[in-house]
Amino acid sequence: MGEMSNQGLQPGGMGIDLSQFFEVFFEEAYENLASYESLLLDTNLDGPDDEALNAIFRAAHSIKGGSATFGFVDVAELTHELETLLDLARKGELQLSTEMIDCLLASGDALRAQLKRHQDGGTGEPTPIAHLISDLRRHATGQRRSAPDNHASAATPSVTPSRQILKDGERSITIRLGPMPAGFDVQNLLNLFDEIPGMGKATFAPIDDPTSEEFRDLNVVTASTNGELIDLFTFYIDRDKITIMETPLGANPATNSTPVDLGFGLFEELPIATKESAATNIEASTGQSSPAPLVATPAKMEKPAAAAESTTLRVSVEKIDQLINLVGELVITQAMLAQKALALDPNQHNGVVAGLTDLERNTRDLQDSVMGIRMIPMSFVFNRFPRMLRDLAAKLGKKVELKTSGEATELDKGLIEKITDPLTHLVRNSVDHGIESLADRAAAGKTAHGTITLSARHQGGSIVIEVRDDGRGLNRQRILQKAAEKGIPVSDQMSDQEVWQLIFAPGFSTADVVTDVSGRGVGMDVVKRNITSLGGTVELDSSPGQGTRVSVRLPLTLAIMDGMSVGVGGEVYILPLASVVETFQADQSKLKSLADQGKVVQVRDEYLPVRNLAAIFDVPTTRAQSDRAIMVIVEAEGRRSALIVDELIGQHQVVVKNLEANYRKVDGIAGATILGDGRVGLILDIGFLVT
């Protein structure tokens, strides 16, 4: 049977289009895959944790249940094989091995690709899974261990003797449906067994009373669990109208069956029997008559504990962005009102002034709360590296351990998405160039396992992310040699920091051999450019034989920032407050002219280059020449400059607007904002001004 259409699953008589549940299913499936992969990577092969193995199984089981419901046959087929192998492992009947973990991880990759294809409407080539299914079956049918004693009771269903095992783990059951709603077509449920591979076979049981259509029984032969069957059926009929009864072979399901406690957990494998049904099963095995089948009613459902109830709400990113945009407009409106209020007499308009003060405070609180909605913990980024390091270390023949700290540190979602690729490149570089081979580490007296540490922390109004390794460190002479070969001016008098900065030059690489990991001279310059474009900086430090540390500093968000307004002529410019070091008035005696290099100003024991904003942006200024010039020292990428301005206006929050999207890119300008008086203020690119 071919794949079922995403739009085709509409239960007859009920008018439900299952496509409305796609978004929730895919989100939950990706979350389950992330948990599945993380738990596999943490699995101790010598003594796997039972709870972890159960959680891995449940993750695959949940994906299988949902994919079968929506008709994603390829996903259901692969997860079915995963379930088989994982079930044996969690029961202690199979010993996990590195090869088996590799197969399970590769299957997870295939599942992610399959889900992405279905999410995109089924376009593109299907993901090949035949080799994975073959490997999974080979592992599952390999030499099995005897189940430990603590699993014996679970493996032997002592309280359910009426359950008969057919070929390939199948069982015969009866499913009673009813009382059925008016217009309900039971054929829809029967069709599921023809449309979904592996579901089994189902036929209608004879009707005892032809005049009654309140109840219908299905005779089913299946390997699916009760939970899977219930999850499928509840898209068509309410749970309280479903009763599953175990059926001995050759018995009349209408008169000799055992009701089963269904449970009500979505996509969870459920226990087959309760104390009451166990007693009934024992009666059935002794030949005594059993009570009439019980229909699961709402009264039997136990309400989940309050602590288990969901405390989160899924909201689309578009809605969050719209909310942030509206808050930004509110901030602008509040600034305009505050500007107008300056002309009011506080004594005559005391109520208005007090109200505007409250509005300013509430606007800031609202802004902080809304911005917090977009904040995502760094664990979202860090969690993708254990798998990457495992594969990369195996490819390079190295042993690498990953340590993380500060995973709970939060960063704006937009920045999270843009920082992932640069961090990935830095981590790959650490494994390839930083961590030595096993032989080199042994010769240096180091442990066989190299260590890469990822950390994140808040520092002022920024977040600092560090990538550290305990490898060989940077080779100063090697870098100078490669730089000279590329025509980059260097000298032996350069400081270590100046030498380290050379690796950010375009096309720079110290690798002797080009591999699929690195060595093409593409990357570090892109890393720095991407981080700089986010308003961030990158610093590098290294000690020979001890390792390397790369520090990335980023603003917490790109939507709203604290800024300092300065006046130049008739224009107002915004300096990001995080880049402002200090302001002062400089005597003309402190200014020195350098041949062909402009002016510098002496600040304590340091000389800083001077940048005149009026000259840079060609702004007419009426500032009279005086003995004292107003200067603002700014810093970016480890460099400082002194900017000459006409006046300091003040500090306030500004809503950042993208200038490129609304006009075009302008050198020295990072964005724009709307001022309190309605004018447009340009936000300066400090990185451009200090170079």
XYZ file of C-alpha atoms in Angstrom:
691
model
C 0.000 0.000 0.000
C 1.310 3.483 -0.819
C 1.569 6.353 1.620
C -1.685 7.811 2.801
C -2.377 11.420 1.926
C -1.895 13.947 4.697
C -5.363 15.276 3.999
C -7.116 11.950 3.606
C -7.666 10.820 7.175
C -11.157 12.050 7.900
C -13.216 9.692 10.032
C -16.564 9.010 8.465
C -19.496 10.561 10.190
C -17.329 12.686 12.482
C -15.897 15.321 10.112
C -12.452 15.398 11.775
C -9.495 16.393 9.605
C -6.416 14.959 11.290
C -4.164 17.432 9.482
C -5.102 19.973 12.134
C -3.013 17.948 14.597
C 0.091 17.820 12.374
C 1.908 20.745 13.973
C 1.580 19.357 17.497
C 2.583 15.875 16.337
C 5.745 17.072 14.592
C 6.798 19.246 17.529
C 6.340 16.372 19.958
C 8.061 13.949 17.584
C 11.150 16.167 17.318
C 11.216 16.573 21.099
C 10.992 12.792 21.494
C 13.829 12.328 19.000
C 16.016 14.795 20.898
C 15.335 12.929 24.154
C 15.902 9.575 22.407
C 19.311 10.657 21.093
C 20.426 12.306 24.329
C 19.557 9.251 26.406
C 21.307 6.910 23.964
C 24.490 8.981 24.126
C 24.441 8.824 27.933
C 23.807 5.072 28.057
C 26.329 3.044 30.059
C 26.828 -0.144 28.041
C 28.100 -2.094 31.048
C 25.150 -1.226 33.273
C 22.355 0.634 31.454
C 19.808 2.407 33.616
C 16.394 0.739 33.465
C 14.526 4.044 33.612
C 16.619 5.467 30.783
C 15.962 2.395 28.612
C 12.243 2.689 29.304
C 12.339 6.374 28.372
C 14.144 5.580 25.109
C 11.543 2.943 24.307
C 8.675 5.318 25.113
C 10.141 7.999 22.838
C 10.199 5.578 19.876
C 6.786 4.222 20.877
C 5.217 7.689 20.919
C 6.561 8.490 17.459
C 5.259 5.179 16.153
C 1.785 5.715 17.571
C 1.425 9.188 16.096
C 2.914 8.321 12.709
C 0.642 5.296 12.337
C -2.356 7.466 13.173
C -1.494 9.999 10.483
C -0.616 7.344 7.917
C 3.145 7.991 7.798
C 3.858 4.391 6.876
C 7.649 4.648 6.493
C 8.029 6.223 9.948
C 5.781 3.602 11.549
C 7.704 0.809 9.825
C 11.086 1.973 11.102
C 9.886 2.743 14.635
C 8.260 -0.689 14.808
C 11.677 -2.294 14.319
C 13.206 0.144 16.807
C 10.581 -0.838 19.368
C 11.348 -4.517 18.939
C 15.058 -4.038 19.604
C 14.569 -1.548 22.443
C 11.967 -3.770 24.113
C 14.444 -6.645 24.218
C 17.119 -4.346 25.630
C 14.917 -2.919 28.371
C 13.810 -6.432 29.399
C 17.451 -7.430 29.749
C 17.282 -9.997 26.935
C 19.923 -8.227 24.832
C 23.271 -6.754 25.803
C 23.717 -3.294 24.289
C 26.889 -2.723 22.301
C 28.592 0.220 20.616
C 27.523 -1.124 17.223
C 23.928 -1.360 18.427
C 23.989 2.238 19.730
C 25.398 3.379 16.371
C 22.522 1.638 14.607
C 19.947 3.192 16.931
C 21.436 6.669 16.436
C 21.498 6.232 12.654
C 17.850 5.163 12.807
C 17.075 8.341 14.746
C 18.712 10.391 11.974
C 16.580 8.584 9.407
C 13.433 9.230 11.436
C 14.250 12.945 11.604
C 14.673 13.027 7.809
C 11.408 11.114 7.303
C 9.488 13.462 9.579
C 10.947 16.508 7.859
C 9.827 15.143 4.484
C 6.263 14.573 5.713
C 6.265 17.987 7.361
C 7.152 19.482 3.977
C 4.182 17.777 2.356
C 5.894 14.581 1.209
C 8.162 16.291 -1.332
C 11.626 15.003 -2.108
C 13.078 11.528 -2.225
C 12.090 9.093 0.560
C 14.803 8.307 3.099
C 16.356 4.844 2.506
C 15.625 2.649 5.516
C 15.997 -0.915 4.180
C 19.583 -1.222 5.465
C 18.588 0.130 8.869
C 15.679 -2.294 9.188
C 18.014 -5.126 8.237
C 20.561 -4.057 10.869
C 17.900 -3.626 13.548
C 16.496 -7.095 12.845
C 19.999 -8.575 12.860
C 20.681 -7.083 16.289
C 17.264 -8.134 17.589
C 17.659 -11.763 16.450
C 21.244 -12.040 17.676
C 22.353 -14.070 20.653
C 20.070 -13.108 23.528
C 20.810 -13.343 27.188
C 18.440 -15.022 29.596
C 16.235 -12.434 31.204
C 17.281 -11.531 34.780
C 15.166 -12.781 37.656
C 13.699 -9.330 38.230
C 12.202 -9.453 34.739
C 10.874 -12.994 35.017
C 7.552 -12.027 36.435
C 7.053 -9.455 33.713
C 7.998 -11.900 30.997
C 5.600 -14.554 32.289
C 2.002 -13.284 32.352
C 0.885 -15.293 35.355
C -2.332 -13.339 35.751
C -3.353 -13.385 32.106
C -3.457 -17.064 31.085
C -6.185 -16.293 28.576
C -3.735 -14.312 26.393
C -2.691 -16.635 23.591
C 0.482 -15.980 21.600
C 0.247 -16.461 17.849
C 3.046 -16.268 15.297
C 5.502 -13.372 15.486
C 4.145 -12.223 18.828
C 0.577 -11.739 17.626
C -2.430 -12.216 19.889
C -6.139 -12.649 19.403
C -8.435 -10.124 21.045
C -11.946 -8.787 20.788
C -12.649 -5.058 20.683
C -16.163 -4.041 21.684
C -17.377 -0.650 20.485
C -20.413 1.105 21.853
C -22.822 2.457 22.553
C -22.038 4.044 19.209
C -23.042 7.608 18.271
C -25.620 8.133 15.569
C -24.183 7.996 12.067
C -20.910 6.408 13.165
C -19.428 4.056 10.559
C -17.477 1.207 12.180
C -16.020 0.384 8.767
C -13.583 3.266 9.294
C -11.921 1.349 12.112
C -11.868 -1.873 10.143
C -10.171 -0.057 7.234
C -7.268 0.962 9.492
C -6.086 -2.633 9.608
C -5.890 -2.701 5.805
C -4.285 0.741 5.464
C -1.577 0.592 8.135
C 1.058 -2.143 7.742
C 1.728 -4.224 10.829
C -1.607 -3.456 12.490
C -2.846 -6.991 11.961
C -6.176 -8.320 10.720
C -9.699 -7.529 11.874
C -13.163 -8.870 11.041
C -16.645 -8.151 12.310
C -17.883 -10.597 14.936
C -21.393 -12.007 14.436
C -24.156 -9.787 15.853
C -26.056 -11.540 18.632
C -29.093 -9.327 18.183
C -29.491 -8.189 14.512
C -31.973 -5.500 15.590
C -29.429 -3.808 17.858
C -26.678 -1.645 16.381
C -25.679 -0.112 19.705
C -22.602 -2.340 20.044
C -20.274 -3.982 17.514
C -17.459 -6.446 18.206
C -14.266 -6.743 16.159
C -12.239 -9.966 16.184
C -8.626 -8.799 15.912
C -5.311 -10.620 15.453
C -2.517 -8.115 16.096
C 0.958 -7.568 17.539
C 0.071 -4.007 18.554
C -0.320 -3.084 22.195
C -3.639 -2.060 23.713
C -2.343 1.482 24.075
C -1.563 1.715 20.356
C -5.000 0.443 19.372
C -6.752 2.817 21.761
C -4.718 5.793 20.531
C -5.756 5.027 16.970
C -9.406 4.429 17.715
C -9.901 7.545 19.833
C -9.572 9.721 16.740
C -12.856 8.151 15.634
C -14.755 7.223 18.791
C -14.596 8.296 22.444
C -12.424 6.246 24.790
C -15.325 5.366 27.070
C -16.924 3.521 24.145
C -13.960 1.137 23.654
C -13.508 -2.157 25.529
C -10.618 -4.530 24.750
C -11.104 -8.190 25.738
C -8.441 -10.899 25.607
C -9.757 -13.865 23.593
C -8.533 -17.476 23.914
C -8.097 -19.255 20.587
C -11.222 -21.055 19.526
C -13.339 -19.363 22.172
C -16.454 -17.363 21.512
C -15.398 -13.773 22.157
C -18.930 -12.777 23.020
C -19.166 -15.243 25.920
C -15.623 -16.050 27.014
C -13.524 -12.923 27.210
C -11.659 -10.885 29.728
C -12.091 -7.132 30.018
C -8.864 -5.161 30.215
C -8.221 -1.972 32.153
C -7.481 0.442 29.339
C -5.693 3.263 31.103
C -5.803 6.675 29.528
C -2.236 7.871 28.858
C -1.681 9.206 25.344
C 0.855 7.149 23.367
C 1.963 5.227 26.463
C 2.213 1.458 26.721
C -0.276 0.429 29.396
C -0.525 -2.497 31.833
C -2.648 -5.378 30.581
C -4.441 -6.208 33.813
C -5.581 -4.705 37.082
C -6.360 -6.665 40.266
C -9.997 -6.977 39.233
C -9.224 -8.234 35.720
C -6.576 -10.606 37.116
C -9.224 -12.329 39.183
C -11.445 -12.562 36.124
C -8.602 -14.083 34.091
C -8.037 -16.762 36.729
C -11.710 -17.663 36.616
C -11.547 -17.935 32.837
C -8.552 -20.263 32.989
C -10.356 -22.632 35.391
C -13.322 -22.925 33.097
C -15.684 -20.974 35.324
C -17.987 -18.466 33.799
C -16.657 -14.938 33.769
C -18.587 -11.750 34.346
C -19.975 -9.834 31.413
C -17.446 -7.551 29.707
C -17.070 -4.208 31.393
C -17.260 -1.037 29.352
C -14.733 1.621 30.298
C -16.669 4.628 31.528
C -15.549 8.097 32.548
C -16.069 7.067 36.165
C -13.162 4.660 35.838
C -10.785 7.370 34.648
C -8.508 8.803 37.272
C -7.771 12.483 36.940
C -4.010 13.107 36.685
C -2.367 14.793 39.623
C -2.251 18.559 39.428
C 1.526 18.462 39.291
C 1.384 16.416 36.101
C -0.784 18.902 34.273
C 0.876 20.908 31.538
C 2.160 24.287 32.607
C 3.264 25.376 29.145
C 1.451 26.698 26.114
C 2.666 26.306 22.529
C 2.579 29.602 20.656
C 3.881 30.203 17.135
C 7.001 32.322 16.698
C 5.071 34.657 14.391
C 2.686 35.577 17.210
C 5.578 36.242 19.577
C 7.319 38.429 16.990
C 4.110 40.367 16.424
C 3.738 40.891 20.173
C 7.342 42.108 20.461
C 6.809 44.484 17.551
C 3.709 45.934 19.252
C 5.611 46.378 22.509
C 8.330 48.129 20.538
C 5.768 50.548 19.125
C 4.464 51.090 22.668
C 7.992 51.954 23.828
C 8.261 54.516 21.004
C 4.854 56.017 21.863
C 5.787 56.222 25.540
C 9.047 57.998 24.619
C 7.114 60.501 22.489
C 4.720 61.229 25.349
C 7.638 61.675 27.743
C 9.201 64.119 25.272
C 5.990 66.152 25.085
C 5.657 66.118 28.872
C 8.904 68.043 29.228
C 7.041 71.166 28.104
C 4.387 70.774 30.818
C 4.453 72.580 34.145
C 4.689 69.811 36.783
C 2.711 71.914 39.249
C -0.228 72.452 36.901
C -0.198 68.968 35.367
C 0.875 66.888 38.327
C -1.576 64.067 37.519
C -0.414 63.806 33.901
C 3.264 63.754 34.872
C 2.636 61.097 37.534
C 0.639 59.016 35.058
C 3.431 59.225 32.473
C 5.930 58.122 35.110
C 3.775 55.069 35.864
C 3.421 54.422 32.124
C 7.191 54.459 31.701
C 7.668 51.975 34.548
C 4.892 49.660 33.343
C 6.120 49.834 29.762
C 9.600 48.743 30.832
C 8.173 45.881 32.929
C 5.962 44.790 30.032
C 8.889 44.976 27.649
C 11.090 42.863 29.930
C 8.322 40.254 30.293
C 7.632 40.046 26.570
C 11.309 39.867 25.695
C 11.608 37.027 28.194
C 9.154 34.973 26.122
C 11.689 34.787 23.288
C 14.531 33.821 25.600
C 15.716 30.231 25.156
C 18.240 28.392 27.372
C 21.652 27.685 25.856
C 20.998 23.971 26.410
C 19.010 24.233 23.165
C 22.369 24.738 21.404
C 24.633 22.691 23.674
C 22.493 19.543 23.379
C 23.353 19.080 19.725
C 27.097 18.745 20.353
C 27.369 15.375 22.192
C 26.267 13.474 19.081
C 28.467 15.571 16.786
C 31.513 15.063 19.011
C 30.896 11.321 19.230
C 30.804 10.942 15.444
C 33.691 13.351 14.819
C 35.968 11.778 17.426
C 35.300 8.325 15.967
C 36.126 9.602 12.472
C 39.404 11.168 13.653
C 40.371 8.271 15.918
C 40.331 10.440 19.050
C 38.664 10.246 22.421
C 36.802 13.397 23.442
C 34.735 14.215 26.498
C 32.275 17.121 26.461
C 31.629 19.228 29.551
C 29.044 21.977 29.702
C 28.108 24.664 32.193
C 25.601 27.480 32.206
C 23.083 25.591 30.067
C 20.249 27.482 31.769
C 21.651 30.849 30.632
C 19.089 32.351 28.271
C 19.539 34.081 24.931
C 17.098 35.544 22.432
C 15.711 32.942 20.003
C 16.866 34.938 16.980
C 20.431 34.967 18.294
C 20.265 31.281 19.258
C 19.507 30.368 15.651
C 22.317 32.536 14.274
C 25.001 31.558 16.785
C 24.590 27.797 16.312
C 26.662 27.537 13.110
C 29.613 29.617 14.404
C 29.711 27.573 17.615
C 29.563 24.351 15.622
C 32.603 25.432 13.616
C 34.507 26.370 16.764
C 33.785 22.982 18.350
C 34.820 21.115 15.191
C 38.060 23.118 15.100
C 38.764 22.216 18.719
C 38.360 18.503 17.997
C 40.337 18.549 14.750
C 43.126 21.057 15.458
C 43.121 21.310 19.248
C 42.736 17.810 20.682
C 45.820 15.687 19.983
C 45.872 12.105 18.755
C 45.970 9.331 21.344
C 49.703 8.823 20.786
C 50.520 12.542 21.079
C 48.470 12.896 24.277
C 50.223 9.870 25.786
C 53.635 11.326 24.838
C 52.677 14.635 26.472
C 51.608 12.858 29.660
C 47.941 13.707 29.181
C 44.881 11.524 29.652
C 43.657 9.654 26.576
C 40.370 11.559 26.662
C 40.589 15.132 25.498
C 38.129 17.565 27.038
C 36.079 20.234 25.325
C 34.185 22.603 27.604
C 31.205 24.699 26.532
C 30.077 27.379 28.954
C 27.696 30.320 28.962
C 27.199 33.106 31.494
C 25.684 36.543 31.770
C 28.072 39.447 32.066
C 26.493 42.876 32.293
C 24.031 43.284 29.449
C 25.691 40.563 27.390
C 26.129 36.810 27.305
C 29.597 35.280 27.105
C 29.919 31.861 25.466
C 33.241 30.045 25.702
C 34.647 27.064 23.827
C 37.717 25.609 25.572
C 39.863 22.561 24.899
C 42.826 20.993 26.701
C 44.679 20.258 23.491
C 47.990 21.323 22.020
C 47.209 25.041 21.840
C 48.096 27.385 18.986
C 51.570 27.279 17.434
C 52.794 30.872 17.230
C 55.610 30.212 14.750
C 53.392 28.072 12.554
C 50.790 30.850 12.357
C 53.407 33.495 11.531
C 54.866 31.250 8.835
C 51.497 30.584 7.196
C 50.569 34.271 7.389
C 53.819 35.285 5.693
C 53.193 32.712 2.940
C 49.829 34.353 2.292
C 51.335 37.810 2.095
C 49.962 39.020 5.423
C 52.395 41.505 7.025
C 53.785 39.992 10.245
C 56.739 40.460 12.570
C 58.304 38.615 15.477
C 57.558 41.619 17.685
C 53.800 41.025 17.430
C 52.098 40.198 20.711
C 50.461 36.800 21.180
C 46.999 38.376 20.909
C 47.924 39.968 17.576
C 49.238 36.636 16.311
C 46.106 34.771 17.405
C 43.964 37.277 15.500
C 45.711 36.224 12.266
C 43.694 32.991 12.126
C 40.586 35.100 11.467
C 42.064 36.302 8.158
C 40.103 35.104 5.067
C 41.444 31.833 3.676
C 43.823 31.250 6.588
C 44.532 27.642 7.595
C 47.450 25.846 9.256
C 46.269 22.390 8.173
C 48.697 20.456 5.959
C 45.999 18.120 4.653
C 42.544 19.057 3.421
C 39.886 16.748 4.899
C 36.121 16.721 5.082
C 36.485 18.144 8.603
C 38.688 21.172 7.967
C 41.742 22.496 6.193
C 40.201 24.488 3.331
C 40.773 27.878 4.942
C 37.060 28.589 5.123
C 35.488 29.154 8.479
C 37.162 31.286 11.120
C 36.788 34.481 9.101
C 33.122 33.604 8.537
C 32.733 32.856 12.248
C 34.041 36.290 13.186
C 32.005 38.050 10.501
C 28.787 36.327 11.608
C 29.368 37.137 15.262
C 30.245 40.750 14.462
C 27.076 41.104 12.396
C 25.126 40.182 15.540
C 26.714 43.035 17.448
C 29.087 40.638 19.177
C 32.823 40.185 19.583
C 35.115 37.163 19.546
C 38.347 36.832 21.507
C 40.941 34.063 21.422
C 43.536 32.970 23.961
C 45.914 30.021 23.900
C 48.731 28.400 25.858
C 51.091 25.949 24.110
C 50.452 22.428 25.349
C 47.576 23.576 27.563
C 44.784 24.349 25.142
C 42.795 27.149 23.535
C 39.868 29.294 24.641
C 37.535 31.188 22.323
C 35.163 33.696 23.954
C 32.107 35.007 22.132
C 30.291 38.005 23.609
C 26.782 38.793 22.365
C 23.973 41.167 23.319
C 21.074 39.369 24.991
C 18.647 40.479 22.288
C 18.625 42.351 19.004
C 15.105 43.752 19.318
C 15.407 46.370 22.071
C 18.645 47.757 23.501
C 19.947 50.339 25.935
C 21.632 53.179 24.136
C 23.278 56.556 24.627
C 22.016 59.389 22.428
C 24.587 61.884 21.192
C 24.066 64.993 19.080
C 26.213 65.795 16.042
C 25.094 68.920 14.206
C 21.369 68.529 13.744
C 21.490 64.729 13.878
C 21.031 62.315 16.751
C 23.024 59.083 16.822
C 22.628 56.118 19.176
C 25.654 54.373 20.683
C 24.983 50.864 22.115
C 25.447 51.361 25.828
C 27.327 48.070 26.172
C 30.053 49.496 23.919
C 30.416 52.810 25.768
C 33.388 52.841 28.166
C 33.379 56.441 29.394
C 32.777 60.052 28.383
C 35.008 63.056 29.066
C 36.069 66.461 27.859
C 39.572 66.577 26.406
C 41.860 69.586 26.365
C 43.409 70.428 23.015
C 46.781 69.735 24.621
C 45.803 66.065 24.901
C 45.219 65.779 21.133
C 48.180 64.797 18.983
C 48.434 64.584 15.197
C 50.134 61.620 13.551
C 51.443 61.694 10.018
C 48.832 60.167 7.648
C 47.014 58.613 10.611
C 44.800 61.409 11.892
C 44.697 62.341 15.553
C 45.068 60.508 18.812
C 44.076 61.523 22.321
C 45.913 60.724 25.507
C 43.698 59.031 28.084
C 45.768 58.408 31.190
C 48.705 56.268 29.934
C 47.069 55.227 26.649
C 46.748 56.908 23.255
C 43.459 56.286 21.425
C 42.598 57.088 17.804
C 40.098 59.947 17.445
C 37.051 59.677 15.179
C 35.072 62.813 14.348
C 31.481 61.715 13.691
C 30.676 64.968 11.859
C 33.438 64.235 9.362
C 32.671 60.510 9.017
C 28.982 61.062 8.188
C 29.479 64.454 6.489
C 27.158 66.236 8.894
C 27.286 70.057 8.942
C 28.064 71.143 12.474
C 27.803 74.537 14.127
C 30.026 73.494 17.019
C 32.412 76.314 17.777
C 36.063 75.467 18.130
C 36.872 75.374 21.820
C 39.648 74.261 24.038
C 37.644 71.290 25.257
C 36.023 68.647 23.025
C 33.310 66.229 24.170
C 34.486 62.657 23.584
C 32.972 59.210 24.060
C 35.292 56.213 24.350
C 33.792 53.117 22.715
C 35.115 49.571 22.522
C 34.562 46.646 20.134
C 36.564 43.550 19.266
C 39.223 44.492 21.809
C 39.874 47.899 20.215
C 39.009 51.374 21.498
C 38.422 54.704 19.857
C 37.400 58.171 21.037
C 34.412 59.688 19.194
C 34.030 63.470 19.008
C 30.396 64.588 19.459
C 28.657 67.923 19.932
C 26.551 66.973 22.935
C 25.492 64.106 25.180
C 21.693 63.824 25.162
C 21.084 60.934 27.540
C 20.545 57.196 28.034
C 17.346 55.360 27.163
C 16.017 52.204 25.578
C 15.568 52.117 21.838
C 13.651 49.790 19.539
C 16.003 48.483 16.871
C 14.713 48.628 13.296
C 16.476 46.916 10.409
C 17.858 49.575 8.076
C 18.797 47.164 5.287
C 15.248 45.809 5.013
C 13.790 49.316 4.757
C 16.558 51.159 2.898
C 19.997 49.698 2.218
C 23.217 48.852 4.038
C 25.212 51.890 5.127
C 28.781 51.557 6.390
C 29.027 52.515 10.040
C 25.281 52.122 10.670
C 23.949 49.019 12.451
C 20.266 49.971 12.433
C 17.795 52.716 13.178
C 15.204 53.678 15.744
C 12.374 56.176 16.148
C 13.080 58.877 18.702
C 10.665 60.385 21.168
C 10.095 63.416 18.949
C 9.273 61.203 15.955
C 12.601 61.619 14.174
C 14.737 58.710 12.987
C 17.931 58.112 14.941
C 20.717 55.976 13.469
C 22.349 53.294 15.626
C 26.112 53.292 15.049
C 28.142 50.188 14.197
C 30.923 50.428 16.772
C 32.911 47.656 15.124
C 33.205 49.781 11.976
C 34.193 52.920 13.900
C 37.053 51.325 15.846
C 38.775 49.717 12.839
